[in-house]
Coordinates of C-alpha atoms in Angstrom, one line a residue:
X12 CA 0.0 0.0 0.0
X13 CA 1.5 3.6 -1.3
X14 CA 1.2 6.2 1.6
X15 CA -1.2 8.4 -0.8
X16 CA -3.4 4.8 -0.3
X17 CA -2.7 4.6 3.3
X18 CA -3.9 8.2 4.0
X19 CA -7.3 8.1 1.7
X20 CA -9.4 6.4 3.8
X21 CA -11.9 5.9 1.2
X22 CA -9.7 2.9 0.0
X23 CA -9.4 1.5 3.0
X24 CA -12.3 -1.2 3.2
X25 CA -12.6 -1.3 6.8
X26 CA -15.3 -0.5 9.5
X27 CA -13.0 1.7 12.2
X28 CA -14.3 5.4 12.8
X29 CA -12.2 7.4 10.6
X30 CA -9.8 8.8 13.5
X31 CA -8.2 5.3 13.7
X32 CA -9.6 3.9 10.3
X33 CA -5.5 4.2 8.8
X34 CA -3.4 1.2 8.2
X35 CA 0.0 0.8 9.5
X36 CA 2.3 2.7 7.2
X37 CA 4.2 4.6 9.6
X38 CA 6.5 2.1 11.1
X39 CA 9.3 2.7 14.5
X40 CA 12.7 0.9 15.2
X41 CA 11.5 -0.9 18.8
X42 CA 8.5 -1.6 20.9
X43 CA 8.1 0.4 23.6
X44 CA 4.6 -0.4 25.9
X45 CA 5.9 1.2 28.8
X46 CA 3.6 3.9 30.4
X47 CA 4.4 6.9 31.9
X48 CA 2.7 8.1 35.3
X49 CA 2.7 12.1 35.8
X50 CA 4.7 12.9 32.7
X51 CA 4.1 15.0 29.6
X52 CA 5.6 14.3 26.3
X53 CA 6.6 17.9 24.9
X54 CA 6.6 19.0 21.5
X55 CA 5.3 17.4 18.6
X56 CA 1.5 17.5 18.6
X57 CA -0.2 16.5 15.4
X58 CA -3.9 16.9 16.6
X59 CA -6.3 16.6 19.6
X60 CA -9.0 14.1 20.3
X61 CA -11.3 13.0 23.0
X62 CA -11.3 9.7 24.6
X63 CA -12.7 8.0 28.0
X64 CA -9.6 7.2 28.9
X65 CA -5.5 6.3 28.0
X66 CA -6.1 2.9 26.5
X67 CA -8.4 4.3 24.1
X68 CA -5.9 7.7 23.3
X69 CA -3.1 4.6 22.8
X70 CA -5.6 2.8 20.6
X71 CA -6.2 5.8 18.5
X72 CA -2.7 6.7 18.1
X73 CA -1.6 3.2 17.1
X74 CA -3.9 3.8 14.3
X75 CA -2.8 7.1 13.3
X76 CA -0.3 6.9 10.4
X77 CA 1.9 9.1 12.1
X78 CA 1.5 9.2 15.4
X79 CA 4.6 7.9 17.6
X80 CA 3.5 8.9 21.1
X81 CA 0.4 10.4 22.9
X82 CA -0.3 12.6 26.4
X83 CA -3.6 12.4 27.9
X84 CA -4.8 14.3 30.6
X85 CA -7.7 11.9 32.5
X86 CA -10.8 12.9 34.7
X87 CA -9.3 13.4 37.6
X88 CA -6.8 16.7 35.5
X89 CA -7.3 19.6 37.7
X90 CA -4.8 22.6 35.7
X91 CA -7.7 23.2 33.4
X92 CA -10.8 21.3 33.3
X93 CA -12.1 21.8 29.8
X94 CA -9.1 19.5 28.9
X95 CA -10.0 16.7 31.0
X96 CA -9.8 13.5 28.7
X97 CA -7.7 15.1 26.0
X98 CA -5.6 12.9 24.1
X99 CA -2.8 14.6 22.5
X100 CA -1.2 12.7 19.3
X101 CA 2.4 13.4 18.4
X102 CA 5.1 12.6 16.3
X103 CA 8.7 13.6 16.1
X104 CA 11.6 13.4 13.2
X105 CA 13.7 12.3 15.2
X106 CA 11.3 9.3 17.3
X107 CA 12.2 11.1 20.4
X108 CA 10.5 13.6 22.4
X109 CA 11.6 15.3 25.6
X110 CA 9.3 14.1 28.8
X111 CA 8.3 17.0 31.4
X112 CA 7.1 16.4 34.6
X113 CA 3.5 17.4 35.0
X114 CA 0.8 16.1 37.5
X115 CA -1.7 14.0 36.7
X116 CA -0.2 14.0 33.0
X117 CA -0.2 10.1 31.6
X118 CA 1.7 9.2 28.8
X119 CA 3.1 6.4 26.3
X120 CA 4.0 5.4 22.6
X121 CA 2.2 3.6 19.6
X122 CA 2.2 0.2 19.8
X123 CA 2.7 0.2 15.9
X124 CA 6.2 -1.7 16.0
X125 CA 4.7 -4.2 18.9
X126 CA 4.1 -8.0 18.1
X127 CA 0.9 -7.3 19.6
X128 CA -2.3 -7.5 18.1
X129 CA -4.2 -4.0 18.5
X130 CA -8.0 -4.2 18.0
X131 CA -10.0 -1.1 17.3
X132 CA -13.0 -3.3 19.2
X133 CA -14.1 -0.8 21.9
X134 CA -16.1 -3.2 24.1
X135 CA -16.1 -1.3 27.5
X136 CA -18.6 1.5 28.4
X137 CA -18.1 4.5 30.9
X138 CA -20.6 5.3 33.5
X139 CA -21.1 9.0 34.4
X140 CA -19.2 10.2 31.5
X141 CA -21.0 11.8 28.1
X142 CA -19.5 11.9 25.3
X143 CA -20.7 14.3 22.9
X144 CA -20.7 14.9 19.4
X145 CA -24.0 15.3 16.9
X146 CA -27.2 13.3 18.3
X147 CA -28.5 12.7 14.8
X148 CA -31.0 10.0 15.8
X149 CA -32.9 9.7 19.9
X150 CA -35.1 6.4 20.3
X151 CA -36.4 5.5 24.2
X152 CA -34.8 1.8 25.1
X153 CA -34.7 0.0 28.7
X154 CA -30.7 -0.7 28.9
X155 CA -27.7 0.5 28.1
X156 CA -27.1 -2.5 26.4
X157 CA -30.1 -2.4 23.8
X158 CA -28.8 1.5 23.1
X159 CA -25.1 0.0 22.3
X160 CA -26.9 -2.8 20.1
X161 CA -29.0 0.3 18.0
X162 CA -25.5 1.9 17.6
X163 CA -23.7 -1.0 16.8
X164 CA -26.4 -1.9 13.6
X165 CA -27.4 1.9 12.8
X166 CA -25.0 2.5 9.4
X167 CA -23.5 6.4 10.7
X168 CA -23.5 5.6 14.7
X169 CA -19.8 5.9 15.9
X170 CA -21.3 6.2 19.4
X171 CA -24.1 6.9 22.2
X172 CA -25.0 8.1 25.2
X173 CA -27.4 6.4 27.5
X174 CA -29.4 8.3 30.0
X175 CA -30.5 5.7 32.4
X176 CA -33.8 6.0 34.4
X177 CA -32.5 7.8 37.7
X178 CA -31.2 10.3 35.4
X179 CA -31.7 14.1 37.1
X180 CA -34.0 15.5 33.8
X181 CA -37.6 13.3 34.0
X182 CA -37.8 14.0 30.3
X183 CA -34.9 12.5 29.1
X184 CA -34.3 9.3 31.0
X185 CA -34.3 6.3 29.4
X186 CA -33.2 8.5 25.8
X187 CA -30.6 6.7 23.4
X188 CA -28.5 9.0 21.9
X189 CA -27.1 8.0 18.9
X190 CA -24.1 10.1 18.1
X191 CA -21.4 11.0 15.2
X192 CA -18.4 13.1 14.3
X193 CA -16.1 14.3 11.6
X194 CA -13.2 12.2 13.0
X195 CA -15.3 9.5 14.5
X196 CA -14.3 10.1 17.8
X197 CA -16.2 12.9 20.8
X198 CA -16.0 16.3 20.0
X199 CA -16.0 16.7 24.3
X200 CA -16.8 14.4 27.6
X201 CA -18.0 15.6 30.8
X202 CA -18.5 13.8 33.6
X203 CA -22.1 13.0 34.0
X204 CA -24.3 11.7 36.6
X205 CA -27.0 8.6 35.7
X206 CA -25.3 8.3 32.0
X207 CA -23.8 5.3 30.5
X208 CA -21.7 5.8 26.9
X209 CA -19.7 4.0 24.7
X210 CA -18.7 3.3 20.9
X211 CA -20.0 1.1 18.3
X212 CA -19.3 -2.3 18.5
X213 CA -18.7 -2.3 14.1
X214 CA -15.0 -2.8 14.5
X215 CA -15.9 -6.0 16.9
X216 CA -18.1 -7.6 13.7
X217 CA -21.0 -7.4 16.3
X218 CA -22.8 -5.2 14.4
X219 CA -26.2 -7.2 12.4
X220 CA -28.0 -6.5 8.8
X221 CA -28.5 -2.5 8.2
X222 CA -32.4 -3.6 8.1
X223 CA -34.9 -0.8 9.1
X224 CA -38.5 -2.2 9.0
X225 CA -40.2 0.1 11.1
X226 CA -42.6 3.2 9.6
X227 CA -43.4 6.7 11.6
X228 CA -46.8 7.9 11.7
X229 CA -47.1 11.7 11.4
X230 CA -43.7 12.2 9.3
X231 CA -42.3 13.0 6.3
X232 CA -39.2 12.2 5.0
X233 CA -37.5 14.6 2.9
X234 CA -34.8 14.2 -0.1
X235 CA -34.2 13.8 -3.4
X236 CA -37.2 12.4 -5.2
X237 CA -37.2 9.5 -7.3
X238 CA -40.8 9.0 -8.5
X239 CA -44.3 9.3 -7.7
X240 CA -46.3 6.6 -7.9
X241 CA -49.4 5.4 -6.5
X242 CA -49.6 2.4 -3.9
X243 CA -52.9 0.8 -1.5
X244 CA -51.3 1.0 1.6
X245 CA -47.9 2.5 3.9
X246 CA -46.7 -1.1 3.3
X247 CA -47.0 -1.5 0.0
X248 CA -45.5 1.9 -0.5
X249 CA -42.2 0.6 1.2
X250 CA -42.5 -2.5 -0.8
X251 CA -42.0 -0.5 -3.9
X252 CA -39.4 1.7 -2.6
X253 CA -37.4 -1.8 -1.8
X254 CA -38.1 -2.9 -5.3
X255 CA -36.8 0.3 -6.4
X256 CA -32.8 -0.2 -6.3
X257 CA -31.8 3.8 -5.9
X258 CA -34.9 4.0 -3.4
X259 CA -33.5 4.4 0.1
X260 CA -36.8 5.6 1.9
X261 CA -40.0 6.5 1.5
X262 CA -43.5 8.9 2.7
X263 CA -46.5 7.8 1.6
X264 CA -49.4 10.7 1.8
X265 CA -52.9 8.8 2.9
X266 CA -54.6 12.1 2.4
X267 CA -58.0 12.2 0.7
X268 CA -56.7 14.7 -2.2
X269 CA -53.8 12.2 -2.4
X270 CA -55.4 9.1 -3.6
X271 CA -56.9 7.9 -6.4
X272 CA -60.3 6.4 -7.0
X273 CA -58.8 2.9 -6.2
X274 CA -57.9 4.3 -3.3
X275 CA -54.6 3.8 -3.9
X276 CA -53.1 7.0 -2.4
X277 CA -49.3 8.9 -3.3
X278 CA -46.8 7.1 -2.7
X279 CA -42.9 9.4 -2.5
X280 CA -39.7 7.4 -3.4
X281 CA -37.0 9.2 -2.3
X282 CA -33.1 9.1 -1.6
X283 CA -30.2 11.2 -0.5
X284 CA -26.2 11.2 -0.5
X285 CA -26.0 9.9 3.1
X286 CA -29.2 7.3 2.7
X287 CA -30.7 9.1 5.3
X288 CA -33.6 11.5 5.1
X289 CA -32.2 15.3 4.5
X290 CA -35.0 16.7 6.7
X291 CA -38.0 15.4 8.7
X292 CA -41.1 17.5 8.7
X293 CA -43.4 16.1 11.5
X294 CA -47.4 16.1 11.1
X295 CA -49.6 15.8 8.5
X296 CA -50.7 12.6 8.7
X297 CA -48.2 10.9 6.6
X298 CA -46.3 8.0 7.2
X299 CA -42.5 7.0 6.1
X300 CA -40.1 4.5 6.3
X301 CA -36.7 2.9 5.0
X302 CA -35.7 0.6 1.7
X303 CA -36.0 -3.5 3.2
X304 CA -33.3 -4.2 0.5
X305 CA -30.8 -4.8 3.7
X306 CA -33.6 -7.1 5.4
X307 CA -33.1 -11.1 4.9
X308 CA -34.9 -11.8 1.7
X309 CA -37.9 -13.8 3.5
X310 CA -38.1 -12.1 6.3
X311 CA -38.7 -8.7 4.6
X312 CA -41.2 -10.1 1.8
X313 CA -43.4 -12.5 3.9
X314 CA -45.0 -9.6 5.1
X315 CA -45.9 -8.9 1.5
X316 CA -47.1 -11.9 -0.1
X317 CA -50.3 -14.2 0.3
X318 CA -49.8 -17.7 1.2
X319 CA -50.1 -20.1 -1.9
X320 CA -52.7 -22.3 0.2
X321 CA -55.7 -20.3 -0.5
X322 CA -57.9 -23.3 0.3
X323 CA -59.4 -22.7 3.2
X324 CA -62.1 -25.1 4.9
X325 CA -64.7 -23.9 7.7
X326 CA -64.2 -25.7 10.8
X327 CA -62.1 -27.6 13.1
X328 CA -59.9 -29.5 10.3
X329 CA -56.1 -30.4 9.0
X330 CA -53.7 -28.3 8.0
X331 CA -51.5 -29.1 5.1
X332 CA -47.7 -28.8 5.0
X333 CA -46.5 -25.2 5.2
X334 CA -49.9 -23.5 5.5
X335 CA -49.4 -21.9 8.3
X336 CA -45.6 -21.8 8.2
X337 CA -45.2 -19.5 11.3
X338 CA -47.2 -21.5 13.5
X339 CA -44.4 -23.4 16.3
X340 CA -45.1 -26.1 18.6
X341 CA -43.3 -25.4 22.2
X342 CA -42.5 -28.6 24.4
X343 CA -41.6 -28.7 28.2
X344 CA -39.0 -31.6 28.8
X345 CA -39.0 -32.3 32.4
X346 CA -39.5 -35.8 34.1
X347 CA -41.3 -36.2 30.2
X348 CA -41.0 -34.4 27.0
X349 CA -44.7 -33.0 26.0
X350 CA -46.2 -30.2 23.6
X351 CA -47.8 -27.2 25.9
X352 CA -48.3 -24.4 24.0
X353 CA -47.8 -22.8 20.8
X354 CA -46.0 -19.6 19.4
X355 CA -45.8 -17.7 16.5
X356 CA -42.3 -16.8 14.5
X357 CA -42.1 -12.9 14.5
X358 CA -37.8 -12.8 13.1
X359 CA -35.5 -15.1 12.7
X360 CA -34.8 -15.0 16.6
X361 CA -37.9 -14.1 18.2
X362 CA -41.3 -16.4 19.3
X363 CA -44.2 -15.0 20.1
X364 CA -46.5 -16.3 22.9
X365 CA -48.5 -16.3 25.6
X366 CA -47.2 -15.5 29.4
X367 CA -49.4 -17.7 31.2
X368 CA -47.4 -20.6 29.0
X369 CA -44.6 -19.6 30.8
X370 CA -44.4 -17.9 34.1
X371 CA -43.9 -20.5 35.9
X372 CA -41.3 -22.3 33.9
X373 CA -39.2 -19.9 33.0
X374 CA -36.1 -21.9 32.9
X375 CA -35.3 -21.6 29.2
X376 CA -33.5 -25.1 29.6
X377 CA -36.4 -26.7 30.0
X378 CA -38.3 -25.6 26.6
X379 CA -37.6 -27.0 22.7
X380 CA -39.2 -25.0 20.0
X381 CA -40.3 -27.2 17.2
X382 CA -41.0 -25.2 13.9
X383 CA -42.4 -26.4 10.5
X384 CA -43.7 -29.4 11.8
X385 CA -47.2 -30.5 11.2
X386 CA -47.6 -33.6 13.3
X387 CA -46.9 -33.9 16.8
X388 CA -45.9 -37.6 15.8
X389 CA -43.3 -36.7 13.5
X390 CA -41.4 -35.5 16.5
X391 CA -38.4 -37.8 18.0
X392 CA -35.5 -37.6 19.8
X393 CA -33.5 -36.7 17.2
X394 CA -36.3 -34.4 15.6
X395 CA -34.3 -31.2 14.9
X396 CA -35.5 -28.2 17.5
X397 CA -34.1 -24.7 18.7
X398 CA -33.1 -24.0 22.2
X399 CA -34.5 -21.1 24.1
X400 CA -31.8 -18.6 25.1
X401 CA -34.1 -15.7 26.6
X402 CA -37.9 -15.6 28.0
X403 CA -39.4 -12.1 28.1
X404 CA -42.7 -12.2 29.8
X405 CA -44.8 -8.9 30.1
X406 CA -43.5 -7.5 33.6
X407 CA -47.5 -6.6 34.2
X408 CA -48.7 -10.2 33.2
X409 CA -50.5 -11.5 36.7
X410 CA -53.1 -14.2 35.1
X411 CA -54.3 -14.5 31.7
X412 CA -57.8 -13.0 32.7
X413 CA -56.7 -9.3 33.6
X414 CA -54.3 -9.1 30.6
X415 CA -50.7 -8.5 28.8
X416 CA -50.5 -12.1 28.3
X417 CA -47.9 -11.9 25.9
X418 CA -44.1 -13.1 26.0
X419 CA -40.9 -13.8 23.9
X420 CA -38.9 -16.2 23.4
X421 CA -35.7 -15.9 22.3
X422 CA -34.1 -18.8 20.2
X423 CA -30.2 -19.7 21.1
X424 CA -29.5 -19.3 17.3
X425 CA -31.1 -17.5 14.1
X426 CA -34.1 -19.6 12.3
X427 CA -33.0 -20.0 8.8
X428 CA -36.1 -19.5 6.7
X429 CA -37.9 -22.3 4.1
X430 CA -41.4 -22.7 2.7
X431 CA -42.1 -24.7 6.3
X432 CA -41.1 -22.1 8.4
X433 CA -41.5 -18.4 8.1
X434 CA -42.1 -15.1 10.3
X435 CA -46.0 -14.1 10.3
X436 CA -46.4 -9.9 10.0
X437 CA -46.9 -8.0 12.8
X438 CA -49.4 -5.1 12.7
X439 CA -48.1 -1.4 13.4
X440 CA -49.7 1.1 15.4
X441 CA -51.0 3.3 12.2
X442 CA -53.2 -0.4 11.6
X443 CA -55.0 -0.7 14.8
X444 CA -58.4 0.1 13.4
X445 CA -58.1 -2.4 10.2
X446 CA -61.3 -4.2 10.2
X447 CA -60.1 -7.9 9.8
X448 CA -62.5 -10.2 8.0
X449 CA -60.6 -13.4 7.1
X450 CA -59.3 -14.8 10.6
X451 CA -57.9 -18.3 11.5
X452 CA -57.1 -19.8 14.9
X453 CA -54.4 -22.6 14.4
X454 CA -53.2 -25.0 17.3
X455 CA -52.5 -28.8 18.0
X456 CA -55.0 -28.4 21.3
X457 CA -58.4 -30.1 22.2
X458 CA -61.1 -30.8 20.5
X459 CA -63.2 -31.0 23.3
X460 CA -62.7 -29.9 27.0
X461 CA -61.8 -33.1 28.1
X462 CA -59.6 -34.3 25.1
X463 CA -56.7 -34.7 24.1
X464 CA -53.8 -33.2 21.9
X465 CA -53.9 -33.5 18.4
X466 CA -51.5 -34.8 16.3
X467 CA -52.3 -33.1 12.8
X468 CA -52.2 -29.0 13.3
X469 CA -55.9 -27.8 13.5
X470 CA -57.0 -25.0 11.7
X471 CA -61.1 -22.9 12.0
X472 CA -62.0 -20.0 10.9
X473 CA -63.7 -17.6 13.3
X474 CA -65.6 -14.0 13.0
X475 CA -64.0 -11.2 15.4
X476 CA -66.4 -9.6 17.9
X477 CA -66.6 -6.0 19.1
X478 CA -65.4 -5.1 22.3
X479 CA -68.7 -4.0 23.4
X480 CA -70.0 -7.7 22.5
X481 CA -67.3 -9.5 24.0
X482 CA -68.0 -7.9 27.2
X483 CA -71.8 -9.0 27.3
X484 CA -70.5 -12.0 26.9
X485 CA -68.3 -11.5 30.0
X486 CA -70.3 -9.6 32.4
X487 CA -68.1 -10.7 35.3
X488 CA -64.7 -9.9 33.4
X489 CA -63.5 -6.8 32.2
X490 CA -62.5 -6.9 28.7
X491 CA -60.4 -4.2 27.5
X492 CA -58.4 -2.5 24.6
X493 CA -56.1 -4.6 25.0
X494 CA -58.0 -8.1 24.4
X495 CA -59.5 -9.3 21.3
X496 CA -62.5 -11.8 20.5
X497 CA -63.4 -13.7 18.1
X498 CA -65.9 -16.8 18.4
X499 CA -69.6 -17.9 17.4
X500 CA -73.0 -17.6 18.9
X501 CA -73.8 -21.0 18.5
X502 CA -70.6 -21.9 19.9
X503 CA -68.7 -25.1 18.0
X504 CA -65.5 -23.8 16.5
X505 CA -63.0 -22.3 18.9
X506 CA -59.7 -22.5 20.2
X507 CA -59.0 -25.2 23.1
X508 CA -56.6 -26.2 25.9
X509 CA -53.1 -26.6 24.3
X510 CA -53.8 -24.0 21.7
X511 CA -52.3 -21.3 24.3
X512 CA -50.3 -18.7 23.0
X513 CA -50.7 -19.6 19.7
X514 CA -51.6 -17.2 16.7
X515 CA -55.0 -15.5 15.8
X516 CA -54.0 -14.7 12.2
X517 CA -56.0 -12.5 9.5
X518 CA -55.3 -11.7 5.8
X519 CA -55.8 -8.6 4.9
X520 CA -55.0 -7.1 1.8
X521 CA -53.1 -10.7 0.5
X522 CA -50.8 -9.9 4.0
X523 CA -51.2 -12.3 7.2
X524 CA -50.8 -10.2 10.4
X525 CA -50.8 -12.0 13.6
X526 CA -53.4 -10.1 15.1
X527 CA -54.2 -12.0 18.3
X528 CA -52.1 -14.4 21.0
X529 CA -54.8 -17.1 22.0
X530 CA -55.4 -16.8 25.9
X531 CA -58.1 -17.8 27.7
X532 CA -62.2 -18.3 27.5
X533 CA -64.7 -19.8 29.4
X534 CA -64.6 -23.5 28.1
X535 CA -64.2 -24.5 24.9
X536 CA -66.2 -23.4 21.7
X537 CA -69.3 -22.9 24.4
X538 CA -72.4 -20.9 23.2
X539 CA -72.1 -17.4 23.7
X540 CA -68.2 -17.8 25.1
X541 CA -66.2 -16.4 22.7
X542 CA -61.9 -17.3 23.1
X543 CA -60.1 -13.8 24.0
X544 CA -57.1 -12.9 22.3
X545 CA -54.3 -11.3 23.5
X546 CA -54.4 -7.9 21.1
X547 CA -51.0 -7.5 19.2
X548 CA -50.9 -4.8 17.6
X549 CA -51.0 -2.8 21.3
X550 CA -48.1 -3.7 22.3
X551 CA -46.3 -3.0 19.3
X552 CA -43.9 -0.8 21.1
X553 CA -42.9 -3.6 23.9
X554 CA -42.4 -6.0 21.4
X555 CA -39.9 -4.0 19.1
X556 CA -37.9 -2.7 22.7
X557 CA -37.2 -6.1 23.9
X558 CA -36.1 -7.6 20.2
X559 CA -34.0 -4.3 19.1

């Protein structure tokens, strides 16, 4: 590598934050690692940077191309506070440098001559420090952790600032702040009660698939436009915007002088030099989103694409291989291996179910997750299943009755995607007054109250009920927003014991959302007793938090 190559970093195919993104081109006659306490290395500077603290400055300055030895001045510098956690790069013809004593100085050389290998991985974080630079993107998150994951997968994050929730401003706690700078590194750091930061974890090959699938109600994304086409539905907007290879996001106007008389309605394909949006206008009732080119091929289009079974049969009767592809069995193994409940694949990582199925065996050992299957028979010992790493229940969950019976599971390893086994959609908030007409309740459960398992996956159609007419049907339980129902008068055709936590799907517009979790009823397929459903698409927000 020429040292014109060594000092573009544009040719340099690499991840690193551009303040230590430079190869080793700069070399020294020996290895020296040894630190020096107090001391100030005089003479020489090259530039200025902020870091948390000395291993980082060394880091940097083993990067540099020219940088031979570094002085940083730590949180605890008293001579002039505004310099505290200044790391001061320099260089020197002649590979020495005169060393002064100053106080509370620390400094060292580049390990660039070392036989040691030098990672650019960042992995630590620093409590009640903030480091600043441009907060181009603020999102709410429970953990530092989940903030340093969004950084870590977000394409310009270099690095974030976590404000956790005893922080001093109400407002504010809980508040990721993703963060950027010219050189990749904090333009300043304070010290800073309640905060957590840290960088990226990119250079660590942490970071996941650049996929954005979310939408924002009440935004518009501006750029450079594309085209203007016309599109029935937010989703099917996005769709052509990640058919579209230049289209990097999108802002679809639902607006009555916007649409057509097929009320398809404007649909804005739009891009910019950075791939992200040059300005966002808020209000207006539009909604916009991001290109799925980056999203796992089946992941991203399942959403968008009807299910090739179209034959649908009224009534408790089989399904056939790969109708219902996101449908999963979930087994206990204890003294005895049996099937308990059911789930419903939501990503290649993430099941979604019902918290009475597991609140009281919440040992993730203990469960196998059995997808694509449509027997219970076919199942051995040495039937293929994924482990459970995680189990999220809803932290309000108390019994299935008063609500947020929902919970995740999270599998040990990513689901590789087939015809058998595929994620279901999940509803947004902008669909939560869709009328669904074409709803299915799937599950290997009952038949009757006092029954038995089934072995062939059960599939019945079912009508949903208002709210109002749920609750008649419950005078002694309160049903609210956040329950569904869905059931006949006469009764006959409902979901049953072993069918828990299993999905309440709808097509709507050739898309199957998973609208409902099943969780409880009074019987099974009674008169008059309708089975309530856990309601999705409210918590939409939980689920997306806890599998960021």
């Amino acid at each position: 590598m020429t040292e014109e190559q060594c000092l573009n970093p544009l040719l340099v195919n690499c991840v690193l934050p551009p303040a230590i993104i430079y190869a080793f081109c700069y070399s020294i006659p020996e290895c020296v690692t040894q630190i020096y306490e107090n001391t100030y290395f005089q003479g020489g500077d090259l530039s200025m940077v902020f870091t948390p603290n000395v291993n980082y400055c060394q880091v940097v300055c083993t990067y540099h191309p020219m940088c031979l030895f570094f002085t940083y001045l730590p949180a605890t510098w008293t001579n002039d506070p505004t310099k505290r956690f200044s790391c001061y790069l320099k260089d020197s013809d002649t590979e020495t440098l005169p060393k002064v004593d100053m106080e509370g100085a620390i400094s060292g050389h580049s390990l660039k001559q070392c036989n040691i290998k030098i990672s650019a991985c960042s992995p630590d974080v620093y409590k009640g420090l903030d480091m600043e630079g441009k907060n181009y993107d603020v999102t709410m998150a429970d953990t530092y952790q989940q903030c340093q994951k969004r950084c870590t997968n977000d394409n310009h994050c270099q690095f974030f600032t976590y404000a956790s929730e005893t922080f001093h401003n109400a407002s504010l706690r809980k508040n990721c702040f993703l963060k950027h700078t010219t050189l990749g590194t904090p333009t300043n750091i304070r010290v800073l009660d309640d905060v957590v930061s840290g960088f990226s974890l990119k250079p660590c090959q942490l970071s996941e698939i650049a996929c954005n699938s979310r939408t924002y109600v009440n935004m518009n994304f501006l750029g450079e436009e594309l085209n203007v086409t016309y599109a029935k539905g937010h989703k099917a907007c996005q769709q052509v915007c990640t058919d579209m290879i230049r289209c990097q996001f999108f802002t679809y106007f639902p607006l009555q002088d916007s649409c057509n008389e097929e009320r398809k309605c404007k649909c804005h394909l739009r891009m910019s030099s950075s791939g992200s949006p040059v300005e966002i206008v808020h209000g207006g009732g539009r909604i916009s989103g991001y290109s799925l080119r980056l999203c796992k091929k089946k992941a991203s289009t399942v959403c968008m694409q009807h299910s090739e079974k179209s034959i649908r049969i009224v009534g408790g009767t089989d399904s056939s291989p790969g109708e219902w592809p996101w449908q999963v069995s979930l087994h206990v193994k204890l003294s005895r291996q049996r099937h308990l409940c059911a789930g419903s694949i939501i990503s290649n990582q993430w099941i979604l179910t019902a918290a009475h199925c597991v609140v009281s065996l919440e040992n993730p050992n203990i469960w196998r997750v059995y997808a694509g299957i449509l027997k219970q028979s076919e199942i051995k010992e040495e039937t293929p299943f994924f482990k459970v790493e995680e189990i999220i229940a809803h932290p309000q969950y108390k019994f299935a009755q008063t609500g947020y019976d929902i919970a995740l599971m999270k599998l040990d390893k990513p689901m590789n995607f087939t015809d058998l086994q595929l994620p279901i959609c999940l509803p947004s908030k902008e669909d939560a007054n869709t009328l669904y007409t074409n709803c299915w309740v799937t599950g290997w459960g009952y038949r009757k109250e006092r029954g038995r398992v089934e072995d062939i996956l059960q599939k019945v159609t079912v009508p949903l009920m208002s709210k109002e007419e749920c609750q008649a049907r419950y005078r002694d339980r309160k049903i609210d927003d956040k329950a569904i129902c869905a059931g006949y008068e006469e009764g006959g055709r409902d979901a049953c014991k072993g069918d828990s936590g299993g999905p309440l799907s709808c097509k709507h517009e050739e898309v199957w959302y998973l609208v409902g979790i099943t969780s409880w009823g009074e019987g099974c397929a009674r008169p008059r007793q309708p089975g309530v459903y856990t309601k999705v698409v409210e918590y939409a927000d939980w689920i997306l938090e806890k599998t960021m």
